[in-house]
Coordinates of C-alpha atoms in Angstrom, one line a residue:
Chain A
X1 CA 18.3 5.2 2.6
X2 CA 15.6 7.3 4.1
X3 CA 12.5 5.2 5.3
X4 CA 9.2 5.7 7.0
X5 CA 9.2 4.5 10.5
X6 CA 6.3 3.8 12.9
X7 CA 5.7 3.2 16.6
X8 CA 4.8 1.2 18.3
X9 CA 5.3 -2.1 16.4
X10 CA 2.5 -3.8 18.2
X11 CA -0.3 -2.2 20.4
X12 CA -2.8 -4.1 22.4
X13 CA -5.7 -2.3 23.7
X14 CA -9.0 -3.0 25.1
X15 CA -12.3 -2.3 23.3
X16 CA -13.5 1.4 23.9
X17 CA -9.9 2.7 24.6
X18 CA -8.2 5.4 22.5
X19 CA -5.1 4.5 20.7
X20 CA -2.5 6.8 18.9
X21 CA -0.4 5.3 16.1
X22 CA 2.7 7.2 15.3
X23 CA 4.7 7.6 12.1
X24 CA 7.7 9.5 11.0
X25 CA 7.5 10.1 7.3
X26 CA 10.6 10.5 5.1
X27 CA 11.9 14.1 5.8
X28 CA 11.3 15.7 2.5
X29 CA 8.0 14.2 1.9
X30 CA 4.9 16.4 1.9
X31 CA 2.0 14.0 1.3
X32 CA 1.1 11.5 4.1
X33 CA -1.2 8.4 4.1
X34 CA -2.7 5.9 6.5
X35 CA -3.7 2.4 5.3
X36 CA -5.0 -0.7 7.2
X37 CA -4.7 -4.3 6.3
X38 CA -6.9 -6.8 8.1
X39 CA -5.2 -10.2 8.4
X40 CA -5.4 -11.9 5.1
X41 CA -7.2 -9.1 3.3
X42 CA -6.4 -6.3 1.0
X43 CA -4.6 -3.1 1.9
X44 CA -7.3 -0.4 2.3
X45 CA -6.9 3.2 2.1
X46 CA -8.0 5.3 5.1
X47 CA -6.9 8.9 4.7
X48 CA -4.4 11.2 2.9
X49 CA -3.0 14.6 4.3
X50 CA -1.2 17.5 2.8
X51 CA -0.5 20.9 4.2
X52 CA -2.1 20.1 7.4
X53 CA -5.4 19.2 5.9
X54 CA -7.2 15.9 5.1
X55 CA -7.0 15.7 1.2
X56 CA -9.1 12.5 0.7
X57 CA -10.6 10.0 3.0
X58 CA -12.4 6.7 2.5
X59 CA -15.6 5.3 4.0
X60 CA -13.6 3.6 6.7
X61 CA -12.3 6.9 8.1
X62 CA -15.3 7.7 10.1
X63 CA -15.7 10.1 13.2
X64 CA -13.8 7.8 15.4
X65 CA -10.6 8.4 13.4
X66 CA -8.4 11.5 13.3
X67 CA -5.1 12.5 12.0
X68 CA -2.7 15.1 13.0
X69 CA 0.9 16.3 12.3
X70 CA 1.8 17.7 15.6
X71 CA 5.3 18.9 14.6
X72 CA 7.5 18.9 11.7
X73 CA 8.2 15.2 11.9
X74 CA 5.4 13.2 13.3
X75 CA 2.2 12.1 11.6
X76 CA -0.4 10.5 13.8
X77 CA -3.5 8.5 13.5
X78 CA -5.9 8.4 16.6
X79 CA -8.7 6.0 17.0
X80 CA -11.0 7.4 19.7
X81 CA -12.9 4.4 20.9
X82 CA -11.6 1.2 19.4
X83 CA -13.7 -1.8 18.4
X84 CA -12.9 -5.3 17.8
X85 CA -13.1 -4.8 14.1
X86 CA -10.3 -2.1 14.2
X87 CA -7.8 -5.0 14.9
X88 CA -5.5 -4.7 11.8
X89 CA -2.1 -3.8 10.7
X90 CA -1.9 0.0 10.1
X91 CA 0.6 1.4 7.5
X92 CA 1.8 4.8 7.2
X93 CA 3.1 6.0 3.8
X94 CA 4.6 9.2 2.6
X95 CA 5.4 10.7 -0.9
X96 CA 7.3 13.6 -2.1
X97 CA 4.8 14.7 -4.5
X98 CA 1.0 14.4 -4.9
X99 CA -1.4 14.5 -7.6
X100 CA 0.0 12.3 -10.6
X101 CA 2.8 11.5 -8.4
X102 CA 0.8 10.0 -5.5
X103 CA 1.7 6.5 -6.6
X104 CA 5.3 7.0 -5.5
X105 CA 4.4 6.1 -2.0
X106 CA 6.7 4.6 0.5
X107 CA 5.3 2.4 3.3
X108 CA 6.3 2.0 6.9
X109 CA 6.7 -1.3 8.5
X110 CA 3.2 -1.0 10.1
X111 CA 1.8 -1.2 13.7
X112 CA -0.1 -4.2 14.6
X113 CA -3.2 -3.2 16.5
X114 CA -4.9 -5.9 18.5
X115 CA -8.3 -4.9 20.2
X116 CA -9.4 -7.4 22.9
Chain B
X1 CA -16.4 0.0 -9.2
X2 CA -12.7 0.2 -8.6
X3 CA -12.3 -3.5 -8.2
X4 CA -8.8 -5.1 -8.6
X5 CA -8.7 -9.0 -8.8
X6 CA -5.6 -10.9 -8.1
X7 CA -5.0 -14.6 -7.5
X8 CA -3.9 -15.1 -3.8
X9 CA -2.0 -18.2 -4.6
X10 CA 0.3 -19.4 -3.3
X11 CA 2.4 -19.9 -6.3
X12 CA 5.3 -22.4 -5.8
X13 CA 8.3 -22.3 -8.2
X14 CA 11.7 -23.7 -8.3
X15 CA 14.7 -21.3 -8.0
X16 CA 15.6 -20.1 -11.5
X17 CA 12.1 -20.2 -12.8
X18 CA 10.4 -17.4 -14.7
X19 CA 7.5 -16.1 -12.6
X20 CA 4.4 -14.5 -14.0
X21 CA 2.0 -12.6 -11.6
X22 CA -1.1 -10.9 -12.9
X23 CA -4.0 -8.7 -12.1
X24 CA -7.2 -7.9 -13.7
X25 CA -9.3 -4.6 -13.2
X26 CA -12.6 -3.1 -14.2
X27 CA -12.1 0.7 -13.9
X28 CA -10.8 2.0 -17.3
X29 CA -9.9 5.3 -15.6
X30 CA -6.7 3.6 -14.0
X31 CA -3.6 4.9 -15.6
X32 CA -1.0 4.2 -13.0
X33 CA -0.2 0.6 -12.2
X34 CA 2.2 -0.4 -9.3
X35 CA 3.7 -3.5 -8.0
X36 CA 4.7 -3.8 -4.4
X37 CA 6.4 -6.5 -2.6
X38 CA 5.4 -7.5 1.0
X39 CA 7.4 -9.7 3.3
X40 CA 5.7 -11.2 6.1
X41 CA 4.5 -8.6 8.6
X42 CA 6.2 -5.8 6.8
X43 CA 4.9 -2.9 4.9
X44 CA 4.5 -2.9 1.1
X45 CA 7.8 -1.9 -0.9
X46 CA 7.3 -0.2 -4.1
X47 CA 9.0 -2.3 -6.8
X48 CA 7.9 -0.7 -10.0
X49 CA 5.2 1.5 -11.6
X50 CA 4.1 2.1 -15.1
X51 CA 2.0 4.8 -16.6
X52 CA -0.6 3.8 -19.1
X53 CA 0.1 0.7 -21.5
X54 CA 3.4 -0.8 -22.3
X55 CA 6.4 -2.6 -20.7
X56 CA 9.0 -1.4 -18.3
X57 CA 12.0 -3.2 -17.0
X58 CA 14.1 -3.1 -14.0
X59 CA 16.8 -5.8 -13.6
X60 CA 15.1 -9.2 -13.3
X61 CA 11.5 -7.6 -13.1
X62 CA 9.4 -6.6 -16.0
X63 CA 6.0 -4.8 -15.6
X64 CA 3.5 -5.2 -18.5
X65 CA 0.1 -3.3 -18.9
X66 CA -2.4 -4.2 -21.4
X67 CA -5.2 -1.6 -20.9
X68 CA -7.3 -2.9 -23.7
X69 CA -7.6 -6.2 -21.8
X70 CA -7.5 -4.5 -18.4
X71 CA -4.7 -6.8 -17.5
X72 CA -1.4 -6.3 -16.0
X73 CA 1.5 -8.6 -15.3
X74 CA 4.8 -8.8 -13.4
X75 CA 7.5 -11.1 -14.8
X76 CA 10.5 -12.1 -12.4
X77 CA 13.4 -13.9 -14.4
X78 CA 15.9 -16.1 -12.7
X79 CA 13.6 -16.2 -9.4
X80 CA 15.4 -16.5 -6.1
X81 CA 14.4 -17.7 -2.6
X82 CA 14.7 -14.2 -1.6
X83 CA 11.9 -13.3 -4.0
X84 CA 9.6 -15.3 -1.7
X85 CA 7.0 -12.7 -0.6
X86 CA 3.5 -11.4 -1.3
X87 CA 3.3 -9.3 -4.4
X88 CA 0.6 -6.6 -4.5
X89 CA -0.7 -5.0 -7.5
X90 CA -2.3 -1.4 -7.2
X91 CA -3.7 0.9 -9.4
X92 CA -4.8 4.7 -9.5
X93 CA -6.4 7.3 -11.6
X94 CA -4.9 10.4 -13.3
X95 CA -5.5 14.0 -12.5
X96 CA -9.1 14.7 -11.9
X97 CA -9.7 11.4 -10.4
X98 CA -8.7 9.8 -7.3
X99 CA -5.0 9.4 -7.0
X100 CA -5.3 6.8 -4.1
X101 CA -4.2 3.3 -5.1
X102 CA -6.6 0.4 -5.1
X103 CA -4.8 -2.7 -4.2
X104 CA -5.3 -6.2 -5.2
X105 CA -5.3 -9.0 -2.4
X106 CA -1.7 -10.0 -3.3
X107 CA -0.2 -13.2 -4.6
X108 CA 1.9 -15.3 -2.3
X109 CA 5.2 -16.5 -4.1
X110 CA 7.3 -19.1 -2.7
X111 CA 10.6 -19.8 -4.5
X112 CA 12.1 -22.9 -3.3
X113 CA 15.8 -24.0 -3.7

């Protein structure tokens, strides 16, 4: 069964460093998402992406975050200057359709980001 | 306010029990209601979704939506130890609103043999 994959599974970085989290969405999906989950807290939406553009973003997704689809398969989340509070599990998700079908999202296993 | 409330538990039940998991919400614009299962340190896995009010059944799982009460439920029949996980409810609006799901905190379920 097709699945969303993410690398690395765990990333440790120092405060102020840049990190890039990578995702390979399901191959026929066209809509891509990033979420984060701070330990013990809710899954929070960061950004959605379609047709090489950001469709929607939350207040969390400020200027230190960016997303890119550098080729036909990868979808990346970059954090330019990490802060301690960026430590969280970051999930990538994808869906075949958007709009009224955006709820049919499939999540990857996550990248655990630890900022020291 | 797009708040979704969910009791974090843990909810501990014996194998074979019927489990009832619930969420309440305040935003009357929500039309899609999802249930995800999340094992420890894994991504959420979509279990079921329903549109508007009513019931939906899939094997041992039944999702129920009561929009008048702003209350949704997930029932698990004949629960198994492998059902032990955190169950997240999530909701989103219809066309013209935000499609992005708003999640509850999740309820931790433990099914003991």
